[in-house]
Tab-separated table of C-alpha atoms and ligand atoms in Angstrom:
chain	number	residue	atom	x	y	z
A	1	MET	CA	155.871	74.663	99.340
A	2	SER	CA	157.313	77.615	97.496
A	3	VAL	CA	154.550	80.395	96.989
A	4	LYS	CA	155.796	82.861	94.272
A	5	PRO	CA	154.869	86.510	95.419
A	6	LEU	CA	151.754	87.707	94.361
A	7	ARG	CA	151.502	90.760	95.698
A	8	GLU	CA	155.124	92.960	95.747
A	9	CYS	CA	154.306	95.354	98.583
A	10	GLY	CA	158.093	96.868	98.586
A	11	PRO	CA	159.717	97.802	101.948
A	12	ALA	CA	156.575	98.386	103.848
A	13	ALA	CA	153.191	96.755	104.624
A	14	ARG	CA	150.145	97.269	106.601
A	15	ILE	CA	148.407	94.306	107.934
A	16	ALA	CA	144.813	94.239	109.402
A	17	VAL	CA	144.874	91.574	112.476
A	18	ILE	CA	141.249	90.008	113.316
A	19	ALA	CA	141.815	87.477	115.691
A	20	GLY	CA	138.220	86.713	116.046
A	21	ASP	CA	136.860	84.111	118.368
A	22	GLY	CA	138.120	81.007	120.841
A	23	ILE	CA	141.574	79.813	120.058
A	24	GLY	CA	141.783	82.736	117.354
A	25	LYS	CA	142.548	85.168	120.137
A	26	GLU	CA	145.140	82.930	121.184
A	27	VAL	CA	147.270	81.616	118.201
A	28	THR	CA	146.948	85.308	116.407
A	29	PRO	CA	149.321	86.912	118.738
A	30	GLU	CA	151.978	84.475	118.639
A	31	SER	CA	152.218	84.890	114.914
A	32	VAL	CA	152.146	88.761	115.204
A	33	LYS	CA	155.316	88.078	117.702
A	34	ALA	CA	157.090	85.934	115.314
A	35	ILE	CA	156.184	88.127	112.065
A	36	ARG	CA	158.110	90.858	114.428
A	37	SER	CA	160.981	88.964	115.073
A	38	ALA	CA	161.154	87.885	111.452
A	39	ILE	CA	161.371	91.462	110.506
A	40	THR	CA	164.787	92.644	111.809
A	41	SER	CA	166.296	93.814	108.405
A	42	ALA	CA	166.108	97.954	108.469
A	43	ARG	CA	164.379	97.237	104.805
A	44	ARG	CA	161.400	95.806	105.960
A	45	GLN	CA	158.789	97.759	108.079
A	46	ILE	CA	155.266	96.250	109.196
A	47	GLU	CA	152.449	98.017	110.866
A	48	PHE	CA	149.779	95.977	112.417
A	49	VAL	CA	146.250	97.333	113.132
A	50	GLU	CA	144.049	95.170	115.287
A	51	PHE	CA	140.141	94.991	114.843
A	52	ASP	CA	137.759	93.329	117.557
A	53	TRP	CA	135.212	91.926	115.228
A	54	GLY	CA	133.763	88.685	116.207
A	55	ALA	CA	131.354	86.800	118.610
A	56	ASP	CA	131.725	89.188	121.934
A	57	LYS	CA	131.313	92.623	119.683
A	58	PHE	CA	128.398	91.278	117.658
A	59	LEU	CA	126.494	90.088	120.855
A	60	ARG	CA	127.476	93.222	122.717
A	61	GLU	CA	126.644	95.975	119.718
A	62	GLY	CA	124.922	93.551	116.643
A	63	VAL	CA	127.726	94.591	114.709
A	64	SER	CA	129.580	91.823	112.742
A	65	LEU	CA	131.209	93.328	109.713
A	66	PRO	CA	131.003	97.129	110.273
A	67	ALA	CA	129.925	99.278	107.517
A	68	GLY	CA	132.720	100.742	105.306
A	69	ALA	CA	135.160	97.987	106.393
A	70	VAL	CA	135.369	96.118	103.145
A	71	GLU	CA	136.380	99.641	101.351
A	72	MET	CA	139.082	100.301	104.225
A	73	LEU	CA	140.365	96.844	103.968
A	74	ALA	CA	141.017	96.941	100.386
A	75	ASN	CA	142.054	100.314	100.286
A	76	GLU	CA	144.295	100.877	103.344
A	77	PHE	CA	145.830	97.512	103.948
A	78	ASP	CA	148.189	94.895	102.164
A	79	ALA	CA	147.193	92.069	103.771
A	80	ILE	CA	144.856	90.905	107.002
A	81	LEU	CA	145.910	88.172	109.357
A	82	PHE	CA	142.778	86.378	110.643
A	83	GLY	CA	142.556	84.068	113.472
A	84	ALA	CA	138.777	82.138	113.588
A	85	LEU	CA	135.222	82.874	113.801
A	86	GLY	CA	132.751	80.536	115.790
A	87	ASP	CA	131.154	81.213	119.349
A	88	PRO	CA	128.392	78.269	120.893
A	89	ARG	CA	126.664	81.642	122.204
A	90	VAL	CA	125.814	82.732	118.535
A	91	PRO	CA	124.263	79.135	116.968
A	92	SER	CA	123.289	80.508	114.071
A	93	ASN	CA	126.753	81.596	112.956
A	94	GLN	CA	125.496	84.703	111.783
A	95	HIS	CA	128.537	86.776	112.526
A	96	ALA	CA	131.137	84.271	111.030
A	97	ALA	CA	129.442	84.325	107.813
A	98	ASP	CA	129.009	88.014	107.778
A	99	ILE	CA	132.586	88.510	108.467
A	100	LEU	CA	134.532	85.586	106.898
A	101	LEU	CA	132.459	84.545	104.112
A	102	GLY	CA	131.517	88.361	103.806
A	103	LEU	CA	135.188	89.242	103.235
A	104	ARG	CA	135.914	86.183	100.952
A	105	PHE	CA	133.093	87.495	98.574
A	106	LYS	CA	133.389	91.059	99.132
A	107	LEU	CA	137.185	91.320	98.513
A	108	ASP	CA	136.863	88.756	95.717
A	109	LEU	CA	139.308	86.525	97.197
A	110	PHE	CA	138.762	83.582	94.882
A	111	VAL	CA	141.769	81.377	95.586
A	112	ASN	CA	141.940	79.687	98.589
A	113	ALA	CA	145.291	78.232	98.844
A	114	ARG	CA	145.502	75.187	101.094
A	115	PRO	CA	149.070	73.770	101.117
A	116	VAL	CA	149.203	70.325	102.693
A	117	GLU	CA	152.864	69.661	103.256
A	118	LEU	CA	154.182	67.062	106.204
A	119	PHE	CA	157.231	68.858	108.406
A	120	HIS	CA	158.126	65.832	110.490
A	121	ASP	CA	157.639	62.185	109.309
A	122	ARG	CA	156.200	61.231	112.846
A	123	LEU	CA	153.351	63.654	112.749
A	124	THR	CA	151.238	61.715	109.938
A	125	PRO	CA	148.869	58.909	110.731
A	126	LEU	CA	149.857	56.870	107.490
A	127	ARG	CA	152.168	54.070	108.043
A	128	ASP	CA	155.740	54.228	106.120
A	129	ARG	CA	155.144	57.815	105.005
A	130	SER	CA	157.550	60.366	105.154
A	131	ALA	CA	157.967	64.221	104.038
A	132	ASN	CA	158.688	63.410	100.229
A	133	ASP	CA	155.285	61.538	100.303
A	134	ILE	CA	152.877	63.978	101.457
A	135	ARG	CA	153.444	67.369	99.504
A	136	PHE	CA	150.471	68.673	97.645
A	137	MET	CA	148.519	72.081	97.152
A	138	VAL	CA	144.917	72.408	97.175
A	139	PHE	CA	143.142	75.233	95.399
A	140	ARG	CA	139.545	75.418	96.784
A	141	GLU	CA	137.366	77.639	94.542
A	142	ASN	CA	136.433	80.443	97.455
A	143	SER	CA	133.879	82.705	95.965
A	144	GLU	CA	130.908	81.048	95.084
A	145	GLY	CA	129.542	77.648	94.723
A	146	LEU	CA	126.920	76.235	97.777
A	147	TYR	CA	128.264	78.935	99.693
A	148	VAL	CA	126.919	82.115	98.492
A	149	GLY	CA	123.875	81.901	100.784
A	150	VAL	CA	121.324	81.591	97.957
A	151	GLY	CA	118.162	79.738	98.636
A	152	GLY	CA	115.306	79.442	101.290
A	153	PHE	CA	112.443	77.885	103.144
A	154	PHE	CA	108.992	76.822	101.917
A	155	LYS	CA	106.625	76.025	104.835
A	156	LYS	CA	109.394	76.727	107.446
A	157	ASP	CA	108.528	74.568	110.903
A	158	THR	CA	105.969	72.841	109.413
A	159	PRO	CA	105.841	68.590	108.898
A	160	ASP	CA	105.940	69.657	105.023
A	161	GLU	CA	108.798	72.016	105.492
A	162	ILE	CA	111.512	72.459	102.129
A	163	ALA	CA	115.104	73.856	102.495
A	164	VAL	CA	116.868	74.711	99.262
A	165	GLN	CA	120.162	75.796	98.801
A	166	GLU	CA	121.511	76.717	95.841
A	167	ASP	CA	124.965	75.551	94.110
A	168	VAL	CA	126.247	78.845	92.030
A	169	ASN	CA	129.123	77.880	89.242
A	170	SER	CA	129.910	80.578	86.983
A	171	ARG	CA	131.928	80.000	84.100
A	172	LYS	CA	134.325	82.986	85.108
A	173	GLY	CA	134.506	81.402	88.407
A	174	VAL	CA	135.456	77.981	87.404
A	175	GLU	CA	138.018	79.169	84.904
A	176	ARG	CA	139.646	81.606	87.008
A	177	ILE	CA	140.538	78.951	89.993
A	178	ILE	CA	141.195	75.995	87.383
A	179	ARG	CA	143.486	78.637	85.562
A	180	HIS	CA	145.141	79.563	88.805
A	181	ALA	CA	146.189	75.650	89.966
A	182	PHE	CA	147.403	75.487	86.210
A	183	ASP	CA	149.610	78.825	86.544
A	184	TYR	CA	150.761	77.508	90.004
A	185	ALA	CA	151.569	74.423	88.689
A	186	ARG	CA	153.888	76.095	86.081
A	187	ARG	CA	155.333	78.409	88.105
A	188	ASN	CA	156.391	76.172	90.575
A	189	GLN	CA	157.711	73.376	87.902
A	190	LEU	CA	155.248	70.562	89.417
A	191	LYS	CA	153.821	68.255	87.136
A	192	ARG	CA	150.749	67.086	87.725
A	193	VAL	CA	147.325	68.964	88.346
A	194	CYS	CA	144.371	66.890	89.584
A	195	MET	CA	140.548	68.361	89.325
A	196	SER	CA	138.074	66.918	91.458
A	197	ASP	CA	134.213	67.381	90.804
A	198	LYS	CA	131.169	65.208	91.606
A	199	SER	CA	130.167	65.379	87.579
A	200	ASN	CA	128.768	61.921	87.636
A	201	ALA	CA	125.558	62.906	89.883
A	202	MET	CA	125.666	66.917	89.953
A	203	ASN	CA	124.836	66.861	86.109
A	204	PHE	CA	124.779	70.913	85.745
A	205	ALA	CA	127.020	72.404	88.119
A	206	HIS	CA	129.855	69.921	87.834
A	207	ASP	CA	129.440	69.449	83.806
A	208	LEU	CA	130.308	73.078	84.044
A	209	TRP	CA	133.573	72.068	85.434
A	210	GLN	CA	134.301	69.212	83.189
A	211	ARG	CA	134.026	71.450	79.984
A	212	VAL	CA	136.013	74.242	81.514
A	213	PHE	CA	138.890	71.902	82.671
A	214	LYS	CA	138.823	70.159	79.465
A	215	GLN	CA	139.168	73.500	77.780
A	216	VAL	CA	141.987	74.973	79.947
A	217	LEU	CA	144.273	72.196	80.258
A	218	GLN	CA	144.780	72.320	76.581
A	219	GLU	CA	147.054	75.286	77.289
A	220	TYR	CA	148.909	73.727	79.699
A	221	PRO	CA	150.233	70.775	77.682
A	222	GLU	CA	153.535	70.056	79.779
A	223	ILE	CA	151.412	69.562	82.817
A	224	GLU	CA	149.792	66.249	83.583
A	225	SER	CA	145.980	66.909	83.861
A	226	ARG	CA	143.512	64.470	85.836
A	227	HIS	CA	140.505	64.097	86.957
A	228	LEU	CA	138.890	62.559	90.031
A	229	TYR	CA	135.499	62.382	91.545
A	230	ILE	CA	135.533	63.708	94.935
A	231	ASP	CA	134.815	60.213	97.177
A	232	THR	CA	137.482	58.566	94.574
A	233	LEU	CA	139.765	61.311	95.625
A	234	ALA	CA	139.369	61.357	99.342
A	235	MET	CA	140.280	57.626	99.265
A	236	GLU	CA	143.253	58.196	96.922
A	237	VAL	CA	144.764	60.863	99.046
A	238	VAL	CA	144.671	58.318	102.094
A	239	ARG	CA	145.945	55.699	99.871
A	240	ASP	CA	148.809	57.174	98.033
A	241	PRO	CA	149.007	60.915	98.827
A	242	ARG	CA	152.245	60.962	96.378
A	243	GLN	CA	150.182	60.869	93.474
A	244	PHE	CA	149.047	64.424	93.816
A	245	ASP	CA	151.076	67.765	93.368
A	246	VAL	CA	148.170	70.334	92.954
A	247	ILE	CA	143.977	69.393	93.324
A	248	VAL	CA	141.672	72.201	92.461
A	249	THR	CA	137.971	71.778	93.454
A	250	CYS	CA	135.052	73.687	94.319
A	251	ASN	CA	134.028	75.394	97.483
A	252	LEU	CA	132.412	72.407	99.308
A	253	PHE	CA	134.576	69.794	98.440
A	254	GLY	CA	137.807	71.999	99.019
A	255	ASP	CA	136.710	72.631	102.635
A	256	ILE	CA	136.335	68.982	103.095
A	257	ILE	CA	139.527	67.536	101.203
A	258	SER	CA	141.544	70.186	103.265
A	259	ASP	CA	141.032	69.154	106.565
A	260	LEU	CA	141.605	65.777	105.705
A	261	GLY	CA	145.068	66.871	104.108
A	262	ALA	CA	145.745	68.641	107.091
A	263	GLN	CA	145.395	65.746	109.178
A	264	LEU	CA	147.590	63.322	106.666
A	265	ALA	CA	150.019	66.122	107.867
A	266	GLY	CA	149.575	66.398	111.442
A	267	GLY	CA	146.164	67.913	112.130
A	268	LEU	CA	144.467	71.313	112.598
A	269	GLY	CA	146.689	72.808	114.508
A	270	LEU	CA	149.475	72.986	111.987
A	271	ALA	CA	147.879	73.838	108.359
A	272	PRO	CA	148.093	77.163	106.894
A	273	SER	CA	145.801	78.615	104.483
A	274	GLY	CA	145.457	81.928	102.167
A	275	ASN	CA	142.418	83.608	100.938
A	276	ILE	CA	143.818	85.094	97.847
A	277	HIS	CA	143.142	87.800	95.005
A	278	PRO	CA	146.285	88.052	93.027
A	279	GLY	CA	147.327	91.689	93.324
A	280	ARG	CA	144.613	92.628	95.819
A	281	THR	CA	144.347	92.471	99.681
A	282	SER	CA	143.898	88.989	100.701
A	283	LEU	CA	143.292	87.077	103.821
A	284	PHE	CA	145.424	84.692	105.630
A	285	GLU	CA	143.979	82.385	108.304
A	286	PRO	CA	144.769	79.012	109.556
A	287	VAL	CA	142.514	76.074	108.255
A	288	HIS	CA	141.513	75.411	111.919
A	289	GLY	CA	138.114	77.053	113.556
A	290	SER	CA	137.814	78.583	116.979
A	291	ALA	CA	138.009	75.202	118.739
A	292	PRO	CA	135.424	75.985	121.735
A	293	ASN	CA	136.593	72.668	123.503
A	294	ILE	CA	140.163	74.004	124.170
A	295	ALA	CA	139.783	77.791	123.947
A	296	GLY	CA	140.617	79.643	127.112
A	297	LYS	CA	143.100	76.745	128.422
A	298	GLY	CA	146.068	78.087	126.911
A	299	ILE	CA	147.127	74.929	124.877
A	300	ALA	CA	146.076	75.864	120.999
A	301	ASN	CA	148.909	74.962	118.893
A	302	PRO	CA	150.187	78.378	117.230
A	303	LEU	CA	152.271	76.824	114.442
A	304	GLY	CA	149.238	76.521	111.974
A	305	SER	CA	148.746	80.544	112.263
A	306	ILE	CA	152.711	80.912	112.197
A	307	LEU	CA	152.834	78.934	109.034
A	308	THR	CA	149.909	80.870	107.713
A	309	SER	CA	151.531	84.216	108.605
A	310	GLY	CA	154.563	82.547	106.362
A	311	MET	CA	152.372	82.285	103.612
A	312	MET	CA	151.313	86.000	104.039
A	313	LEU	CA	155.106	87.314	103.924
A	314	ASP	CA	155.353	85.040	100.694
A	315	PHE	CA	152.385	86.660	99.090
A	316	LEU	CA	154.106	90.055	100.033
A	317	GLY	CA	157.320	89.300	98.626
A	318	TRP	CA	158.830	88.962	102.031
A	319	LYS	CA	160.213	84.971	101.106
A	320	SER	CA	163.208	85.417	103.267
A	321	GLU	CA	161.148	86.307	106.363
A	322	GLY	CA	158.606	83.599	105.312
A	323	ASP	CA	161.331	81.146	105.249
A	324	ALA	CA	162.471	82.211	108.941
A	325	LEU	CA	158.923	81.399	110.176
A	326	ARG	CA	158.904	77.889	108.167
A	327	ASN	CA	162.162	76.951	109.503
A	328	ALA	CA	161.626	77.801	112.939
A	329	VAL	CA	158.377	75.817	112.855
A	330	ARG	CA	160.445	72.935	111.621
A	331	SER	CA	162.901	73.434	114.474
A	332	ALA	CA	160.092	72.916	116.818
A	333	LEU	CA	158.770	70.295	115.537
A	334	GLN	CA	162.009	68.135	115.323
A	335	GLU	CA	162.798	69.008	118.857
A	336	ASN	CA	159.360	68.247	120.009
A	337	PHE	CA	158.708	71.747	121.599
A	338	VAL	CA	154.854	71.169	121.016
A	339	THR	CA	151.657	71.446	122.351
A	340	PRO	CA	149.230	68.511	123.616
A	341	ASP	CA	147.757	68.353	119.975
A	342	LEU	CA	150.854	67.452	118.829
A	343	GLY	CA	151.990	64.707	121.781
A	344	GLY	CA	153.765	68.070	123.455
A	345	ASP	CA	153.251	69.467	127.246
A	346	LYS	CA	153.935	73.161	126.220
A	347	GLY	CA	151.658	75.819	126.099
A	348	THR	CA	150.573	78.394	123.052
A	349	VAL	CA	152.549	81.346	124.177
A	350	GLU	CA	155.420	78.974	125.386
A	351	VAL	CA	155.835	77.693	121.486
A	352	GLY	CA	155.174	80.904	120.226
A	353	ASP	CA	157.973	82.442	122.676
A	354	TRP	CA	160.331	79.650	121.430
A	355	ILE	CA	159.426	80.110	117.535
A	356	ALA	CA	160.097	84.340	118.289
A	357	GLU	CA	163.427	83.569	119.677
A	358	ARG	CA	164.514	80.996	116.952
A	359	VAL	CA	163.587	83.455	114.447
A	360	ALA	CA	165.369	86.425	115.818
A	361	ASP	CA	168.362	84.192	116.433
A	362	ARG	CA	168.800	82.743	112.882
B	1	NAD	P1	137.702	73.408	114.967
B	1	NAD	O1	138.691	73.588	113.813
B	1	NAD	O2	138.018	74.454	115.601
B	1	NAD	O3	138.173	72.047	115.986
B	1	NAD	C1	138.087	70.818	115.555
B	1	NAD	C2	139.137	70.237	116.045
B	1	NAD	O4	140.511	70.203	115.813
B	1	NAD	C3	138.915	70.257	117.671
B	1	NAD	O5	139.099	69.165	118.639
B	1	NAD	C4	139.811	71.398	118.190
B	1	NAD	O6	140.353	71.075	119.697
B	1	NAD	C5	141.206	70.938	117.324
B	1	NAD	N1	141.998	72.209	117.037
B	1	NAD	C6	141.856	73.250	116.152
B	1	NAD	N2	142.824	73.980	116.078
B	1	NAD	C7	143.594	73.238	116.810
B	1	NAD	C8	145.015	74.246	117.117
B	1	NAD	N3	145.176	75.384	116.906
B	1	NAD	N4	145.315	73.394	118.395
B	1	NAD	C9	145.110	72.233	118.806
B	1	NAD	N5	143.889	71.795	118.499
B	1	NAD	C10	143.152	72.185	117.394
B	1	NAD	O7	136.189	72.972	114.205
B	1	NAD	P2	134.991	72.999	114.809
B	1	NAD	O8	135.317	72.098	116.345
B	1	NAD	O9	134.078	72.031	113.885
B	1	NAD	O10	134.466	74.000	114.885
B	1	NAD	C11	134.237	74.979	115.884
B	1	NAD	C12	133.989	76.548	115.408
B	1	NAD	O11	134.868	77.115	114.617
B	1	NAD	C13	132.781	76.251	114.649
B	1	NAD	O12	132.133	77.615	114.870
B	1	NAD	C14	133.067	76.503	113.301
B	1	NAD	O13	131.976	77.247	112.341
B	1	NAD	C15	133.936	77.671	113.533
B	1	NAD	N6	134.982	77.376	112.099
B	1	NAD	C16	135.637	78.678	111.766
B	1	NAD	C17	136.677	78.877	110.598
B	1	NAD	C18	137.274	79.607	110.680
B	1	NAD	O14	137.025	80.906	111.250
B	1	NAD	N7	137.930	79.899	109.522
B	1	NAD	C19	136.930	77.193	110.451
B	1	NAD	C20	136.518	76.111	110.859
B	1	NAD	C21	135.615	76.213	111.839
B	2	IPM	C1	136.944	76.824	106.917
B	2	IPM	C2	135.659	76.929	107.494
B	2	IPM	C3	134.804	78.005	107.227
B	2	IPM	C4	134.247	77.249	105.438
B	2	IPM	C5	133.252	77.964	107.741
B	2	IPM	C6	133.953	78.550	109.003
B	2	IPM	C7	132.360	78.778	107.306
B	2	IPM	O1	135.482	75.706	107.722
B	2	IPM	O2	137.675	78.102	106.511
B	2	IPM	O3	137.483	75.905	106.447
B	2	IPM	O4	133.516	76.567	105.834
B	2	IPM	O5	134.792	78.017	104.573
B	3	MN	MN1	136.624	74.241	107.351
């Protein structure tokens, strides 16, 4: 899936690396290896700076997102390569909320771009579907909605307890993600944009989505605009994924529909994403989490992270290097040189080494 450069950083880039927890620590180094291998031309230079933010540091020092981190990342780095956060020793998930949601909100990364692309026909659980049938982009609103953490408890820990979680939707926030989806479709000659909400039940928040969508779509007459309620979208994406080029939806629904999409294209081990503010320092992470059930076993699939790095290189304007990563992933899938989640018997590092070699040999 082509992504036009959103930040032309020129010949040199500085990347902050936050591997995080669990398999984030296993897959991210493989991604760094693949990128280094892709940067062969003397015209390009890349510097990686690692940050040990995650559960270990949080448990040891009580620090999640260090003071000054946001300004430092915004001012000194072009992009952030992120692994995953989440650790059974932190049941509140507080450090993940501070670091991951903190960076999404404080860097104002309002676009969560989650492409769904089937790289090899055998990977989809859908019958008689091939690569041409499963190729769409999910744009998830990433700066507000149910994720803002506005709410509270009343009469906590009593039988009368009440918990409130507010869904915050601003006209500006809704408009900029919908507009981004249309602009992306226009730039990439894609014909169809589908906005999905639950306006039949959420009569304030998603009424706003309806009104803004109807207003913005008028500026894109060449694009076929469509609306589906989120429950119907979930059904239609499985029934006939060919219908979709671009899907745009709110924060929570985008989280869910992107895992569904990931599974249509081979599973979470293969799904990339970018948390983007066009023109600003942006954060790239695989869609999957820290997978505590397989962490430490050396079997996590690094390809989702490597495809994520491909998106990051595209974002930097380094398209041919991004293509090199995608082509190597395609070859690994074709030759079945893959981890157990995809039916193979290879380890994380073995796959990472194979990709780095393939990229270098191109
Ligand atoms: P998960 O994505 O970590 O795992 C879901 C399932 O997919 C597991 O069976 C796991 O083994 C498998 N899986 C995921 N990535 C894989 C890979 N690369 N290779 C092979 N198998 C893979 O989701 P979860 O279990 O719901 O969450 C675990 C933790 O991760 C939680 O703390 C959650 O909050 C966190 N999480 C973080 C992020 C993030 O940092 N962006 C995203 C999702 C979940
Ligand atoms: C994701 C994750 C996060 C989210 C969690 C860890 C808060 O599931 O990036 O998809 O819901 O955004
Ligand atoms: Mn998710």
